[in-house]
XYZ file of C-alpha atoms in Angstrom:
436
model
C 27.809 -1.050 14.401
C 23.854 -0.473 13.237
C 21.926 1.479 16.004
C 18.186 1.216 15.964
C 15.053 2.431 18.547
C 15.039 -1.297 19.061
C 15.419 -3.460 22.288
C 18.318 -5.804 22.379
C 15.742 -8.349 23.136
C 13.619 -7.282 19.709
C 16.814 -7.105 17.907
C 16.739 -10.892 18.201
C 13.444 -11.241 18.039
C 13.726 -9.974 14.572
C 17.357 -12.235 13.324
C 15.800 -15.380 14.555
C 12.514 -14.476 12.037
C 9.754 -14.096 15.391
C 6.508 -12.047 15.209
C 6.866 -8.716 17.733
C 5.374 -5.156 18.074
C 7.332 -2.603 17.713
C 6.281 0.920 19.271
C 7.592 3.966 17.461
C 9.170 6.211 19.864
C 8.608 8.660 17.655
C 5.335 8.608 17.514
C 3.647 12.068 17.280
C 6.937 14.259 17.693
C 6.633 16.412 14.884
C 10.611 17.603 14.895
C 11.603 14.223 14.018
C 10.295 14.004 10.700
C 13.076 16.081 8.348
C 11.018 17.386 5.569
C 7.181 16.934 5.418
C 5.212 16.655 2.453
C 3.027 19.420 2.167
C -0.672 17.689 2.289
C -1.732 20.330 -0.334
C -0.210 17.226 -3.039
C -3.249 15.406 -1.765
C -5.618 17.099 -2.930
C -4.324 18.127 -6.234
C -3.262 14.254 -6.998
C -7.160 14.317 -6.303
C -8.253 16.337 -8.531
C -6.196 14.934 -11.485
C -8.078 11.499 -10.488
C -10.679 13.750 -10.990
C -9.632 15.307 -14.272
C -9.306 11.200 -16.288
C -12.500 10.008 -14.991
C -13.429 9.453 -18.916
C -10.644 8.454 -19.406
C -11.205 5.300 -17.351
C -14.221 5.499 -18.181
C -13.316 4.688 -21.671
C -11.047 2.851 -21.124
C -11.977 1.017 -18.907
C -15.668 0.110 -18.761
C -15.794 -2.101 -15.194
C -14.819 1.802 -14.048
C -18.994 2.794 -15.178
C -20.355 1.505 -12.034
C -18.169 4.323 -9.539
C -18.921 7.212 -12.365
C -14.227 6.309 -12.872
C -13.774 6.439 -9.677
C -11.470 3.764 -8.710
C -12.252 2.978 -4.978
C -12.852 0.091 -2.915
C -15.976 -0.891 -0.503
C -15.770 -0.387 3.315
C -16.590 -3.586 4.827
C -18.403 -3.881 8.226
C -16.540 -7.609 8.884
C -19.115 -9.226 12.619
C -18.305 -12.166 11.821
C -13.668 -11.774 11.560
C -14.296 -9.302 13.952
C -15.538 -11.294 16.796
C -12.247 -14.050 15.888
C -10.415 -11.862 15.897
C -10.830 -8.025 18.165
C -10.832 -8.705 21.600
C -11.484 -4.892 22.053
C -13.515 -2.179 20.263
C -16.563 -1.078 18.853
C -16.123 -3.239 15.431
C -14.101 -4.422 12.550
C -14.246 -2.764 8.787
C -12.003 -3.631 5.817
C -10.726 -1.082 3.460
C -11.563 -4.136 0.873
C -7.704 -2.775 -1.684
C -8.063 -6.409 -2.976
C -10.775 -5.286 -5.074
C -10.317 -2.236 -6.489
C -10.399 -1.611 -9.518
C -9.028 -1.512 -12.689
C -5.440 -3.102 -11.065
C -7.030 -5.610 -8.665
C -5.191 -4.161 -5.210
C -3.807 -1.165 -2.718
C -1.286 -0.055 -5.854
C -4.452 1.067 -8.002
C -4.762 4.437 -6.750
C -1.080 5.812 -6.479
C 0.129 3.662 -9.609
C -2.656 4.887 -11.786
C -2.284 9.035 -10.550
C 1.733 8.373 -11.206
C 1.282 7.471 -15.242
C -1.153 10.122 -15.335
C 0.637 12.839 -13.477
C 3.127 11.522 -16.956
C 0.000 11.642 -19.479
C -1.167 15.155 -18.425
C 1.713 16.832 -18.549
C 3.166 14.975 -22.051
C -0.883 16.350 -23.418
C 0.067 19.731 -22.012
C 2.880 20.351 -23.444
C 2.497 19.013 -27.019
C -0.360 21.218 -26.863
C -3.530 18.013 -26.931
C -5.497 20.005 -24.169
C -5.477 23.388 -23.555
C -4.819 23.377 -20.002
C -6.120 21.389 -17.101
C -9.546 22.275 -17.887
C -10.341 21.549 -21.726
C -11.713 17.916 -22.396
C -9.467 14.865 -21.060
C -10.712 12.511 -23.195
C -8.387 14.079 -26.675
C -5.896 11.644 -25.426
C -8.017 8.649 -25.958
C -7.835 9.993 -30.279
C -5.401 7.406 -32.452
C -2.725 10.418 -32.838
C -2.572 11.071 -29.175
C -1.784 7.489 -28.950
C 0.628 7.198 -31.607
C 2.212 10.414 -29.175
C 2.378 8.095 -25.995
C 4.121 5.421 -27.951
C 7.097 6.622 -28.650
C 7.341 7.817 -25.009
C 8.394 4.207 -22.214
C 6.564 3.769 -18.898
C 8.960 2.130 -16.654
C 9.163 0.551 -13.112
C 10.486 -1.864 -10.931
C 7.996 -4.515 -9.207
C 7.039 -7.331 -6.818
C 4.089 -7.428 -8.460
C 1.057 -5.048 -7.717
C 2.689 -2.632 -8.757
C 3.434 -3.967 -12.067
C -0.124 -4.135 -12.750
C -0.858 -0.873 -12.120
C 2.133 0.937 -14.293
C 1.688 -1.936 -16.700
C -2.456 -2.026 -17.013
C -2.793 1.595 -17.683
C 0.416 2.585 -18.855
C -0.203 0.094 -21.985
C -4.122 1.363 -21.400
C -3.095 4.839 -23.270
C -0.990 3.504 -25.497
C 2.601 3.573 -23.785
C 5.295 1.465 -23.970
C 5.260 -0.120 -20.453
C 7.471 -2.470 -19.634
C 7.730 -4.072 -15.627
C 11.167 -4.978 -14.045
C 9.883 -8.360 -12.156
C 11.490 -9.428 -9.064
C 12.511 -12.744 -8.095
C 9.433 -13.065 -5.664
C 6.996 -12.321 -7.989
C 4.051 -14.590 -8.753
C 4.272 -16.006 -12.784
C 0.028 -14.743 -13.149
C 1.092 -11.921 -12.793
C 3.766 -11.996 -15.215
C 1.358 -13.467 -17.996
C -1.262 -11.154 -17.204
C 1.213 -8.293 -17.385
C 2.127 -10.056 -21.086
C -1.607 -10.417 -22.639
C -1.931 -6.862 -22.459
C 0.839 -5.760 -23.654
C 3.658 -5.417 -21.084
C 7.198 -6.089 -21.718
C 8.123 -8.164 -18.167
C 11.551 -8.303 -17.716
C 11.985 -10.981 -14.821
C 14.964 -10.626 -12.861
C 17.162 -14.131 -10.706
C 17.354 -10.845 -6.998
C 14.952 -9.678 -4.703
C 12.473 -6.035 -5.760
C 16.064 -3.786 -4.420
C 17.565 -5.527 -7.935
C 14.640 -5.847 -9.877
C 13.617 -1.098 -8.829
C 17.708 -1.155 -9.614
C 17.856 -2.177 -13.299
C 14.797 -0.604 -13.862
C 16.308 2.664 -12.685
C 19.494 2.412 -14.737
C 18.029 1.246 -17.504
C 15.216 4.370 -18.076
C 17.684 6.524 -17.305
C 19.893 4.838 -20.339
C 16.094 6.130 -22.031
C 15.622 10.034 -22.803
C 12.482 8.887 -23.853
C 11.987 6.635 -21.021
C 10.331 7.480 -17.044
C 10.763 5.763 -14.448
C 7.936 5.178 -12.020
C 10.189 5.064 -8.608
C 8.372 3.019 -5.436
C 10.698 4.256 -3.041
C 11.233 8.557 -4.122
C 7.694 9.181 -5.530
C 5.555 11.652 -4.300
C 3.176 11.050 -6.920
C 3.601 8.013 -6.312
C 2.979 8.485 -2.207
C 0.121 10.869 -3.109
C -2.254 9.093 -4.966
C -1.950 6.311 -2.055
C -2.686 9.179 0.050
C -5.908 9.832 -1.569
C -7.603 6.669 -0.072
C -7.456 8.420 3.171
C -9.928 11.080 1.677
C -12.472 8.588 0.077
C -12.542 7.031 3.475
C -13.679 9.515 5.469
C -16.294 10.427 3.209
C -16.775 6.327 3.540
C -17.029 6.480 7.090
C -19.076 9.648 7.395
C -21.828 7.559 5.136
C -22.064 4.717 7.669
C -22.357 7.757 11.075
C -19.240 6.127 12.152
C -17.113 8.805 13.927
C -13.286 9.136 14.663
C -13.008 11.481 17.437
C -11.427 11.860 20.537
C -14.359 9.959 21.873
C -13.396 6.754 19.375
C -9.925 6.757 18.147
C -9.326 4.775 14.286
C -6.771 1.560 14.316
C -5.631 0.931 11.154
C -4.203 -1.697 10.017
C -1.761 -1.350 7.355
C 0.658 -4.725 4.585
C 3.535 -3.092 4.220
C 6.461 -3.642 1.677
C 8.781 -0.790 0.298
C 6.270 2.067 2.512
C 4.914 3.623 -0.676
C 1.000 2.648 -0.235
C 0.679 2.057 3.634
C 2.890 5.008 3.896
C 0.548 7.189 1.612
C -2.237 6.492 3.290
C -1.178 7.301 6.443
C 0.298 10.216 5.414
C -3.516 10.753 4.547
C -5.394 9.529 7.225
C -3.543 11.529 9.349
C -4.121 14.388 8.082
C -7.867 13.314 8.378
C -7.966 12.583 11.392
C -5.029 14.162 13.383
C -4.235 11.927 16.521
C -7.745 9.777 16.847
C -6.219 7.824 14.333
C -3.789 4.835 14.871
C -1.835 3.194 12.258
C 0.039 -0.088 11.990
C 2.396 -1.732 9.405
C 2.699 -5.200 9.297
C 5.465 -7.189 7.831
C 6.511 -10.691 7.253
C 9.286 -11.729 9.633
C 12.239 -12.151 6.376
C 11.028 -8.635 5.408
C 9.995 -6.687 7.855
C 12.320 -3.596 6.385
C 9.962 -0.752 6.964
C 10.685 -1.801 11.260
C 14.246 -1.334 10.727
C 12.929 1.709 9.004
C 11.902 3.557 10.754
C 13.800 2.300 13.834
C 16.607 4.254 12.212
C 17.907 7.622 11.764
C 15.473 9.644 10.294
C 17.694 10.765 7.491
C 20.003 7.589 7.258
C 19.977 5.083 4.387
C 17.264 1.647 5.590
C 18.823 -0.919 7.414
C 18.186 -3.708 5.890
C 16.787 -6.774 6.535
C 19.824 -8.624 4.885
C 22.494 -7.541 8.061
C 19.471 -8.889 9.970
C 20.448 -12.734 8.768
C 16.750 -12.237 6.956
C 15.923 -13.625 3.823
C 12.842 -12.214 2.342
C 11.555 -15.870 1.743
C 7.948 -15.731 1.921
C 4.500 -15.754 0.590
C 3.503 -12.668 0.997
C 5.580 -11.268 -2.303
C 4.108 -8.126 -2.921
C 5.814 -7.705 1.099
C 8.965 -9.026 0.191
C 11.411 -5.896 0.147
C 15.028 -5.904 1.326
C 14.567 -2.200 2.209
C 12.737 0.340 3.294
C 12.199 3.051 0.984
C 14.145 6.864 2.916
C 11.757 8.824 1.893
C 8.584 7.534 3.338
C 10.122 6.629 6.459
C 11.400 10.289 6.588
C 8.430 11.845 5.369
C 5.833 9.407 8.512
C 8.319 9.305 10.729
C 6.128 10.761 13.037
C 3.407 9.697 12.125
C 3.056 5.691 12.450
C 1.724 4.148 15.775
C 4.039 1.157 15.764
C 4.903 -2.184 13.206
C 3.859 -5.889 14.103
C 6.086 -8.433 12.039
C 4.308 -13.117 11.554
C 4.892 -15.957 9.755
C 3.515 -17.135 6.811
C 1.593 -19.088 8.593
C -0.055 -17.423 10.265
C -1.490 -14.861 7.342
C -2.881 -18.116 5.771
C -4.974 -18.626 8.695
C -6.493 -15.359 8.105
C -7.087 -15.895 4.623
C -9.170 -18.894 5.510
C -10.798 -17.191 7.910
C -11.753 -14.528 5.745
C -13.392 -16.831 3.270
C -14.990 -18.606 6.899
C -16.416 -16.210 7.609
C -16.718 -12.707 5.370
C -16.415 -14.717 1.745
C -13.732 -12.949 1.508
C -10.994 -14.499 -1.076
C -6.673 -12.758 -0.731
C -3.685 -12.887 -1.668
C -1.362 -14.376 1.968
C -0.133 -11.217 2.361
C -3.580 -9.570 2.617
C -4.422 -11.376 4.898
C -1.427 -9.936 7.567
C -3.258 -6.853 8.958
C -5.975 -9.390 10.717
C -3.014 -10.348 12.880
C -3.668 -6.917 13.925
C -6.147 -6.291 17.303
C -3.916 -9.809 18.197
C -0.901 -7.825 17.862
C -1.853 -4.795 19.773
C -3.485 -7.153 22.844
C -0.353 -8.024 23.705
C 2.024 -6.224 27.291
C 3.332 -4.204 24.353
C -0.015 -3.219 22.690
C -2.042 -2.365 26.492
C 1.089 -0.587 27.924
C 0.765 1.582 24.767
C -2.766 1.680 24.388
C -2.526 3.181 28.814
C 0.324 5.465 27.567
C -1.902 6.896 24.930
C -4.828 7.577 27.988
C -6.497 5.470 25.554
C -7.947 2.740 28.321
C -10.691 4.290 28.413
C -12.272 4.673 24.770
C -11.441 1.351 23.540
C -14.685 0.077 23.686
C -15.400 2.862 21.196
C -13.428 2.320 18.640
C -13.069 1.196 15.665
C -10.489 -1.415 14.048
C -9.278 -1.407 10.490
C -8.018 -3.769 8.237
C -6.364 -2.342 5.344
C -6.404 -5.232 2.280
C -4.281 -5.490 -0.755
C -4.548 -7.831 -3.267
C -6.307 -10.854 -4.265
C -9.591 -10.352 -6.901
C -7.248 -10.748 -9.942
C -5.585 -14.154 -8.555
C -6.628 -17.499 -10.345
C -8.703 -19.537 -9.279
C -6.184 -22.397 -9.158
C -4.044 -20.304 -6.859
C -6.480 -19.156 -4.298
C -6.841 -22.371 -3.856
C -3.539 -23.574 -3.860
C -3.567 -20.827 -0.676
C -7.345 -22.101 0.993
C -5.269 -25.885 0.739
C -2.852 -24.557 2.211
C -4.304 -23.032 5.245
C -6.238 -25.654 5.767
C -2.686 -27.095 5.960
C -1.394 -24.836 8.295
C -4.655 -24.674 10.801
């Protein structure tokens, strides 16, 4: 028996691969979240990233313009706003498709976790006296030799693997990425060119993670980045909320009871959007409303959030789905239980979309705002449309937001895109034109 807080009609829609909007009945009920992470850890992650700024500037010259901060711009999208938002004052794009170093939303969390491990090794071996020491010491040849005795491993559909592999290899670690069957060939090639070992699997994301975890457990000098159960990843992602708050203030965009913020986040296993949601709720409380977006063939976070607190999330395979989607970063069969429980009361809802809609919005982003993204990064563009359905309008009324919707801000969070080879992107455009 599958126990889910989802109607029979919606269960049928999930099973048939039909788009839908699911609204979280546990939203803003703190008692529904079994064990809330500590917000202090988000600030600790921010401080750790700041300590490594001189190191990152040395390893990645492209960070010179941002003084070593790995961050994306917050863009006003007036043309897209006119096309997709039937409500609200403005549409913004948090352009994580252009994040430096790793080129995706995974950059902050993945790089933060590897830096956690590097910092601890450096402290344990007295390379660093304490966290106030000169962190550029980790770039010394003897320290790189030390790091070279250790392996950093991860299982990935693509973008997290890029993040972990690039920073791990740059610091001198042996880096191994277990890639699922959905991973794009160009992402594997990019890793190999960086000296990263790529292990290919003829199975889905969950199998790649399980294989990587098992292999790492057999090696005492292997550190496995566990996307399903990692507070370090989660808090690295959450740092984005601190940066976004500053960007909104810089652009004089208010977020308060009269100016609610709606955020649309692509979701795979849940770590990146979950961490960002956690951070945003810490920053803006009841005035921000986060929605996850998933392909109709891989709605794992929908099923995970609709399940019981503390229970293993329901797999999409139990609904006869295939995870067959062009949104490779979102092709996940089962959500992270840890993330579901962490944000059980913080996520407003989840919507699903067909691949054809992703391609249509990919083309729209290019035509209207000259923004080039992967299909998975375009899924956020559907958010305002889904919120304008009968179910969405009822939710808006029930949360007493009707009178302030004209002053609301809608933020589309993109994921990957800037590293996509030109021929790959052109193939996206060609397919998008056929879908229109």
